[in-house]
PDB file of C-alpha atoms in Angstrom:
ATOM      1  CA  GLY A  96      -0.011  -0.007  -0.019  1.00  0.00           C
ATOM      2  CA  LEU A  97       0.858   3.603  -0.374  1.00  0.00           C
ATOM      3  CA  GLY A  98       0.502   4.479   3.332  1.00  0.00           C
ATOM      4  CA  VAL A  99      -2.115   4.919   5.993  1.00  0.00           C
ATOM      5  CA  LYS A 100      -3.805   8.281   5.948  1.00  0.00           C
ATOM      6  CA  LYS A 101      -5.868   7.982   9.072  1.00  0.00           C
ATOM      7  CA  GLN A 102      -7.437   5.636  11.700  1.00  0.00           C
ATOM      8  CA  ALA A 103     -10.867   5.919  13.165  1.00  0.00           C
ATOM      9  CA  VAL A 104     -12.193   4.519  16.454  1.00  0.00           C
ATOM     10  CA  ARG A 105     -15.912   4.485  17.485  1.00  0.00           C
ATOM     11  CA  LEU A 106     -17.123   3.472  20.951  1.00  0.00           C
ATOM     12  CA  ASN A 107     -20.653   2.160  20.989  1.00  0.00           C
ATOM     13  CA  ALA A 108     -22.920   1.514  23.967  1.00  0.00           C
ATOM     14  CA  GLU A 109     -26.421  -0.088  23.626  1.00  0.00           C
ATOM     15  CA  GLY A 110     -26.361   0.644  19.860  1.00  0.00           C
ATOM     16  CA  SER A 111     -25.305   4.384  20.090  1.00  0.00           C
ATOM     17  CA  ILE A 112     -21.980   5.916  19.373  1.00  0.00           C
ATOM     18  CA  VAL A 113     -20.724   7.524  22.668  1.00  0.00           C
ATOM     19  CA  LYS A 114     -17.291   8.424  21.635  1.00  0.00           C
ATOM     20  CA  GLU A 115     -15.388   8.950  18.237  1.00  0.00           C
ATOM     21  CA  LEU A 116     -11.595   9.374  17.756  1.00  0.00           C
ATOM     22  CA  THR A 117      -9.705  10.078  14.501  1.00  0.00           C
ATOM     23  CA  PHE A 118      -5.964   9.836  14.255  1.00  0.00           C
ATOM     24  CA  ALA A 119      -4.333  11.503  11.210  1.00  0.00           C
ATOM     25  CA  ASN A 120      -1.021  10.460   9.812  1.00  0.00           C
ATOM     26  CA  ALA A 121       1.019  13.573   9.108  1.00  0.00           C
ATOM     27  CA  GLU A 122       3.548  11.820   6.996  1.00  0.00           C
ATOM     28  CA  PRO A 123       2.144   8.603   5.405  1.00  0.00           C
ATOM     29  CA  GLU A 124       4.738   6.406   3.750  1.00  0.00           C
ATOM     30  CA  GLN A 125       4.574   3.252   1.669  1.00  0.00           C
ATOM     31  CA  GLY A 126       4.896   0.192   3.908  1.00  0.00           C
ATOM     32  CA  GLN A 127       4.947   2.205   7.067  1.00  0.00           C
ATOM     33  CA  THR A 128       3.079   0.999  10.146  1.00  0.00           C
ATOM     34  CA  PHE A 129       1.045   3.880  11.728  1.00  0.00           C
ATOM     35  CA  ILE A 130       0.419   3.422  15.394  1.00  0.00           C
ATOM     36  CA  SER A 131      -1.970   5.417  17.584  1.00  0.00           C
ATOM     37  CA  VAL A 132      -2.402   5.110  21.302  1.00  0.00           C
ATOM     38  CA  PHE A 133      -5.585   5.882  23.209  1.00  0.00           C
ATOM     39  CA  THR A 134      -7.418   5.034  26.383  1.00  0.00           C
ATOM     40  CA  LEU A 135     -10.985   4.780  27.604  1.00  0.00           C
ATOM     41  CA  ALA A 136     -10.347   7.120  30.520  1.00  0.00           C
ATOM     42  CA  GLY A 137     -13.530   9.025  31.625  1.00  0.00           C
ATOM     43  CA  MET A 138     -15.807   6.325  30.360  1.00  0.00           C
ATOM     44  CA  ALA A 139     -18.367   5.035  32.854  1.00  0.00           C
ATOM     45  CA  ASP A 140     -18.622   1.399  33.847  1.00  0.00           C
ATOM     46  CA  GLY A 141     -20.329  -0.703  31.246  1.00  0.00           C
ATOM     47  CA  ILE A 142     -19.996  -2.922  28.226  1.00  0.00           C
ATOM     48  CA  TYR A 143     -18.857  -1.266  24.971  1.00  0.00           C
ATOM     49  CA  GLY A 144     -18.312  -2.180  21.357  1.00  0.00           C
ATOM     50  CA  LEU A 145     -15.040  -0.823  20.029  1.00  0.00           C
ATOM     51  CA  GLU A 146     -15.190  -0.317  16.285  1.00  0.00           C
ATOM     52  CA  HIS A 147     -12.075   0.601  14.468  1.00  0.00           C
ATOM     53  CA  ASN A 148     -10.666   0.834  10.836  1.00  0.00           C
ATOM     54  CA  ALA A 149      -8.194   2.688   8.685  1.00  0.00           C
ATOM     55  CA  GLU A 150      -8.086   4.492   5.394  1.00  0.00           C
ATOM     56  CA  ASP A 151      -5.126   4.889   2.968  1.00  0.00           C
ATOM     57  CA  ILE A 152      -3.985   7.932   1.095  1.00  0.00           C
ATOM     58  CA  ILE A 153      -6.065   7.109  -1.977  1.00  0.00           C
ATOM     59  CA  GLY A 154      -9.396   6.488  -0.186  1.00  0.00           C
ATOM     60  CA  ASN A 155      -9.377   2.800   0.441  1.00  0.00           C
ATOM     61  CA  VAL A 156     -11.283   2.200   3.634  1.00  0.00           C
ATOM     62  CA  GLU A 157     -10.907  -0.985   5.678  1.00  0.00           C
ATOM     63  CA  ALA A 158     -14.013  -2.731   6.703  1.00  0.00           C
ATOM     64  CA  ALA A 159     -14.684  -1.928  10.353  1.00  0.00           C
ATOM     65  CA  LYS A 160     -13.651  -4.439  12.978  1.00  0.00           C
ATOM     66  CA  VAL A 161     -15.566  -4.645  16.278  1.00  0.00           C
ATOM     67  CA  SER A 162     -14.302  -5.878  19.701  1.00  0.00           C
ATOM     68  CA  THR A 163     -16.198  -5.945  22.939  1.00  0.00           C
ATOM     69  CA  TYR A 164     -14.697  -4.328  26.016  1.00  0.00           C
ATOM     70  CA  ALA A 165     -15.948  -4.087  29.526  1.00  0.00           C
ATOM     71  CA  VAL A 166     -14.928  -0.948  31.520  1.00  0.00           C
ATOM     72  CA  ASP A 167     -14.478  -1.445  35.196  1.00  0.00           C
ATOM     73  CA  ASN A 168     -13.684   1.628  37.376  1.00  0.00           C
ATOM     74  CA  THR A 169     -15.231   0.282  40.565  1.00  0.00           C
ATOM     75  CA  ALA A 170     -12.965  -0.983  43.353  1.00  0.00           C
ATOM     76  CA  PRO A 171     -13.876  -3.748  45.773  1.00  0.00           C
ATOM     77  CA  ILE A 172     -15.473  -3.012  49.267  1.00  0.00           C
ATOM     78  CA  THR A 173     -13.778  -4.620  52.111  1.00  0.00           C
ATOM     79  CA  GLY A 174     -14.754  -4.871  55.802  1.00  0.00           C
ATOM     80  CA  TYR A 175     -14.057  -6.975  58.842  1.00  0.00           C
ATOM     81  CA  ARG A 176     -16.111  -9.036  61.289  1.00  0.00           C
ATOM     82  CA  VAL A 177     -15.156 -10.627  64.617  1.00  0.00           C
ATOM     83  CA  GLU A 178     -15.393 -14.345  65.021  1.00  0.00           C
ATOM     84  CA  GLY A 179     -16.183 -14.661  68.726  1.00  0.00           C
ATOM     85  CA  ILE A 180     -16.726 -11.987  71.238  1.00  0.00           C
ATOM     86  CA  GLY A 181     -16.152  -8.340  70.228  1.00  0.00           C
ATOM     87  CA  TYR A 182     -17.087  -4.901  71.405  1.00  0.00           C
ATOM     88  CA  SER A 183     -16.722  -1.607  69.599  1.00  0.00           C
ATOM     89  CA  LYS A 184     -16.604   1.901  71.114  1.00  0.00           C
ATOM     90  CA  ASP A 185     -15.583   5.189  69.698  1.00  0.00           C
ATOM     91  CA  GLY A 186     -14.118   3.501  66.617  1.00  0.00           C
ATOM     92  CA  ILE A 187     -11.930   1.075  68.720  1.00  0.00           C
ATOM     93  CA  LEU A 188     -12.503  -2.727  68.645  1.00  0.00           C
ATOM     94  CA  TYR A 189     -12.114  -4.590  71.905  1.00  0.00           C
ATOM     95  CA  ILE A 190     -11.646  -8.411  71.778  1.00  0.00           C
ATOM     96  CA  PRO A 191     -10.333 -11.197  73.889  1.00  0.00           C
ATOM     97  CA  VAL A 192      -7.325 -13.195  72.605  1.00  0.00           C
ATOM     98  CA  GLN A 193      -9.573 -16.079  71.656  1.00  0.00           C
ATOM     99  CA  SER A 194     -11.560 -14.004  69.142  1.00  0.00           C
ATOM    100  CA  GLY A 195     -10.473 -13.926  65.500  1.00  0.00           C
ATOM    101  CA  ILE A 196     -10.712 -11.167  62.858  1.00  0.00           C
ATOM    102  CA  TYR A 197     -12.134 -12.140  59.510  1.00  0.00           C
ATOM    103  CA  LEU A 198     -11.811  -9.821  56.359  1.00  0.00           C
ATOM    104  CA  GLU A 199     -14.538 -10.034  53.788  1.00  0.00           C
ATOM    105  CA  SER A 200     -14.414  -8.307  50.450  1.00  0.00           C
ATOM    106  CA  ALA A 201     -16.590  -8.149  47.225  1.00  0.00           C
ATOM    107  CA  ASP A 202     -16.242  -6.527  43.891  1.00  0.00           C
ATOM    108  CA  PRO A 203     -19.620  -4.846  43.247  1.00  0.00           C
ATOM    109  CA  VAL A 204     -21.293  -5.115  39.853  1.00  0.00           C
ATOM    110  CA  SER A 205     -21.610  -1.637  38.329  1.00  0.00           C
ATOM    111  CA  ASN A 206     -23.681  -1.214  35.198  1.00  0.00           C
ATOM    112  CA  GLY A 207     -23.365  -4.871  34.478  1.00  0.00           C
ATOM    113  CA  VAL A 208     -19.619  -5.107  34.966  1.00  0.00           C
ATOM    114  CA  ALA A 209     -17.361  -6.566  37.718  1.00  0.00           C
ATOM    115  CA  SER A 210     -13.942  -7.916  36.886  1.00  0.00           C
ATOM    116  CA  GLY A 211     -13.910  -9.858  40.165  1.00  0.00           C
ATOM    117  CA  LEU A 212     -11.887  -9.666  43.379  1.00  0.00           C
ATOM    118  CA  LYS A 213      -8.119 -10.256  42.914  1.00  0.00           C
ATOM    119  CA  ALA A 214      -6.877 -10.166  46.529  1.00  0.00           C
ATOM    120  CA  VAL A 215      -7.243  -8.546  49.884  1.00  0.00           C
ATOM    121  CA  TYR A 216      -4.126  -7.068  51.438  1.00  0.00           C
ATOM    122  CA  LEU A 217      -3.457  -6.793  55.167  1.00  0.00           C
ATOM    123  CA  SER A 218      -0.932  -4.972  57.346  1.00  0.00           C
ATOM    124  CA  VAL A 219      -0.648  -5.481  61.116  1.00  0.00           C
ATOM    125  CA  ASP A 220       1.160  -2.887  63.299  1.00  0.00           C
ATOM    126  CA  GLY A 221       2.746  -1.092  60.392  1.00  0.00           C
ATOM    127  CA  ARG A 222       4.356  -4.104  58.740  1.00  0.00           C
ATOM    128  CA  PRO A 223       4.383  -4.327  54.909  1.00  0.00           C
ATOM    129  CA  PHE A 224       1.098  -5.265  53.275  1.00  0.00           C
ATOM    130  CA  ALA A 225       0.725  -8.945  52.349  1.00  0.00           C
ATOM    131  CA  VAL A 226      -2.042 -10.999  50.804  1.00  0.00           C
ATOM    132  CA  TYR A 227      -4.704 -11.843  53.434  1.00  0.00           C
ATOM    133  CA  GLY A 228      -5.478 -15.562  53.772  1.00  0.00           C
ATOM    134  CA  SER A 229      -7.758 -16.413  56.595  1.00  0.00           C
ATOM    135  CA  THR A 230      -9.057 -15.444  60.099  1.00  0.00           C
ATOM    136  CA  PHE A 231      -6.301 -14.338  62.412  1.00  0.00           C
ATOM    137  CA  THR A 232      -5.853 -13.599  66.129  1.00  0.00           C
ATOM    138  CA  LEU A 233      -3.677 -11.004  67.904  1.00  0.00           C
ATOM    139  CA  ALA A 234      -1.714 -11.152  71.131  1.00  0.00           C
ATOM    140  CA  GLU A 235      -2.691  -9.120  74.094  1.00  0.00           C
ATOM    141  CA  GLY A 236      -2.061  -5.415  73.617  1.00  0.00           C
ATOM    142  CA  ILE A 237      -2.861  -2.462  71.293  1.00  0.00           C
ATOM    143  CA  HIS A 238      -2.704  -3.193  67.578  1.00  0.00           C
ATOM    144  CA  GLN A 239      -3.393  -1.323  64.377  1.00  0.00           C
ATOM    145  CA  ILE A 240      -4.676  -3.264  61.318  1.00  0.00           C
ATOM    146  CA  ALA A 241      -5.047  -1.832  57.819  1.00  0.00           C
ATOM    147  CA  PHE A 242      -6.552  -3.526  54.769  1.00  0.00           C
ATOM    148  CA  TYR A 243      -7.854  -2.972  51.244  1.00  0.00           C
ATOM    149  CA  GLY A 244      -9.132  -5.025  48.307  1.00  0.00           C
ATOM    150  CA  GLU A 245      -8.008  -4.971  44.659  1.00  0.00           C
ATOM    151  CA  ASP A 246      -9.892  -6.285  41.660  1.00  0.00           C
ATOM    152  CA  ASN A 247      -8.707  -7.971  38.474  1.00  0.00           C
ATOM    153  CA  ALA A 248      -8.764  -4.693  36.656  1.00  0.00           C
ATOM    154  CA  GLY A 249      -6.351  -3.102  39.077  1.00  0.00           C
ATOM    155  CA  ASN A 250      -8.896  -0.971  40.897  1.00  0.00           C
ATOM    156  CA  ALA A 251      -7.794  -0.717  44.579  1.00  0.00           C
ATOM    157  CA  GLU A 252     -10.057   0.693  47.305  1.00  0.00           C
ATOM    158  CA  PRO A 253      -8.659   3.315  49.720  1.00  0.00           C
ATOM    159  CA  GLN A 254      -6.927   1.690  52.727  1.00  0.00           C
ATOM    160  CA  LYS A 255      -9.124   1.175  55.823  1.00  0.00           C
ATOM    161  CA  SER A 256      -7.756   0.810  59.330  1.00  0.00           C
ATOM    162  CA  VAL A 257      -8.999  -0.019  62.819  1.00  0.00           C
ATOM    163  CA  THR A 258      -7.360   0.011  66.325  1.00  0.00           C
ATOM    164  CA  VAL A 259      -7.795  -3.292  68.008  1.00  0.00           C
ATOM    165  CA  MET A 260      -7.396  -3.629  71.837  1.00  0.00           C
ATOM    166  CA  VAL A 261      -6.824  -7.217  72.764  1.00  0.00           C
ATOM    167  CA  ASP A 262      -7.549  -8.069  76.440  1.00  0.00           C
ATOM    168  CA  ALA A 263      -6.305 -11.381  77.909  1.00  0.00           C
ATOM    169  CA  THR A 264      -6.363 -10.399  81.623  1.00  0.00           C
ATOM    170  CA  PRO A 265      -9.477 -11.205  83.609  1.00  0.00           C
ATOM    171  CA  PRO A 266     -10.895  -8.953  86.434  1.00  0.00           C
ATOM    172  CA  ILE A 267      -9.824  -9.366  90.051  1.00  0.00           C
ATOM    173  CA  THR A 268     -12.395  -9.462  92.877  1.00  0.00           C
ATOM    174  CA  SER A 269     -12.146  -9.302  96.598  1.00  0.00           C
ATOM    175  CA  LEU A 270     -14.776  -9.992  99.348  1.00  0.00           C
ATOM    176  CA  VAL A 271     -14.628  -8.091 102.576  1.00  0.00           C
ATOM    177  CA  PRO A 272     -17.231  -8.670 105.398  1.00  0.00           C
ATOM    178  CA  ALA A 273     -18.534  -5.617 107.127  1.00  0.00           C
ATOM    179  CA  GLY A 274     -19.153  -6.531 110.839  1.00  0.00           C
ATOM    180  CA  ASN A 275     -18.204  -9.200 113.367  1.00  0.00           C
ATOM    181  CA  TYR A 276     -17.269 -12.660 112.232  1.00  0.00           C
ATOM    182  CA  TYR A 277     -15.204 -15.571 113.441  1.00  0.00           C
ATOM    183  CA  ILE A 278     -12.369 -17.616 111.826  1.00  0.00           C
ATOM    184  CA  PRO A 279     -10.986 -20.442 113.844  1.00  0.00           C
ATOM    185  CA  GLN A 280      -7.194 -20.556 114.031  1.00  0.00           C
ATOM    186  CA  SER A 281      -6.915 -24.306 114.853  1.00  0.00           C
ATOM    187  CA  GLY A 282      -8.877 -27.543 114.686  1.00  0.00           C
ATOM    188  CA  GLN A 283     -10.787 -29.215 111.888  1.00  0.00           C
ATOM    189  CA  HIS A 284     -12.386 -25.951 110.696  1.00  0.00           C
ATOM    190  CA  THR A 285      -9.367 -23.744 110.711  1.00  0.00           C
ATOM    191  CA  GLY A 286      -9.698 -20.932 108.284  1.00  0.00           C
ATOM    192  CA  ASP A 287     -13.469 -21.381 107.843  1.00  0.00           C
ATOM    193  CA  PHE A 288     -15.577 -18.249 108.030  1.00  0.00           C
ATOM    194  CA  TYR A 289     -18.461 -18.002 110.641  1.00  0.00           C
ATOM    195  CA  ALA A 290     -20.904 -15.180 110.495  1.00  0.00           C
ATOM    196  CA  PRO A 291     -24.511 -14.408 111.263  1.00  0.00           C
ATOM    197  CA  VAL A 292     -26.956 -14.219 108.317  1.00  0.00           C
ATOM    198  CA  TRP A 293     -27.466 -10.512 108.664  1.00  0.00           C
ATOM    199  CA  LEU A 294     -23.744  -9.804 108.170  1.00  0.00           C
ATOM    200  CA  ALA A 295     -23.113  -7.543 105.080  1.00  0.00           C
ATOM    201  CA  TYR A 296     -20.394  -8.210 102.530  1.00  0.00           C
ATOM    202  CA  LYS A 297     -18.484  -5.812 100.255  1.00  0.00           C
ATOM    203  CA  LEU A 298     -17.606  -7.389  96.970  1.00  0.00           C
ATOM    204  CA  SER A 299     -15.246  -5.299  94.772  1.00  0.00           C
ATOM    205  CA  ALA A 300     -13.829  -5.952  91.378  1.00  0.00           C
ATOM    206  CA  TYR A 301     -11.500  -4.234  88.953  1.00  0.00           C
ATOM    207  CA  ASP A 302     -10.131  -4.873  85.566  1.00  0.00           C
ATOM    208  CA  PRO A 303      -6.363  -4.451  85.535  1.00  0.00           C
ATOM    209  CA  VAL A 304      -4.527  -2.713  82.708  1.00  0.00           C
ATOM    210  CA  SER A 305      -2.203  -5.121  81.013  1.00  0.00           C
ATOM    211  CA  LYS A 306       0.035  -4.035  78.042  1.00  0.00           C
ATOM    212  CA  GLY A 307      -1.984  -0.864  77.699  1.00  0.00           C
ATOM    213  CA  VAL A 308      -5.392  -2.586  77.592  1.00  0.00           C
TER     214      VAL A 308
END
């Protein structure tokens, strides 16, 4: 051929042309390959027909070719849930060491398109992000977890984080009688407590702070 004069691209959605691009070759030459680069940036999620062809310098027009493309701009949505006992207050999660944390993520369908979840990434206490695998537990103390999901089209959601306070220390109680009572110092009942039924007792308890929790 004598050279490519121009290329044309038409983007169709539901039978209507939504975008047209023309690329002119300023210096067509015989046997030259003319390459144009474009993106679908700015297009909404959806399924599109991409029609393209070329024309040479004497007016020969190639029959249009059509390919189907799905545009996915929507990132996954990831959250967490506690497997076991958990308590949240003021944005902080409190759990015992026995409770696990499970991350769940989904790539939502937007205008008929979802490329699917590729992976969920997790960081604990500032360590590098790694692919999340399964439910995990944490040692007693204060922890910071961060996570996000990525789909197969490369859309990554903004990182989310939560402070986790893990408590492995039980409360401590004490019982103090208020009034007269008797404790034998010898014999079969040494150390037993004897008191009238009307005696009052003071029961106190506190939850000690351990490793900041």
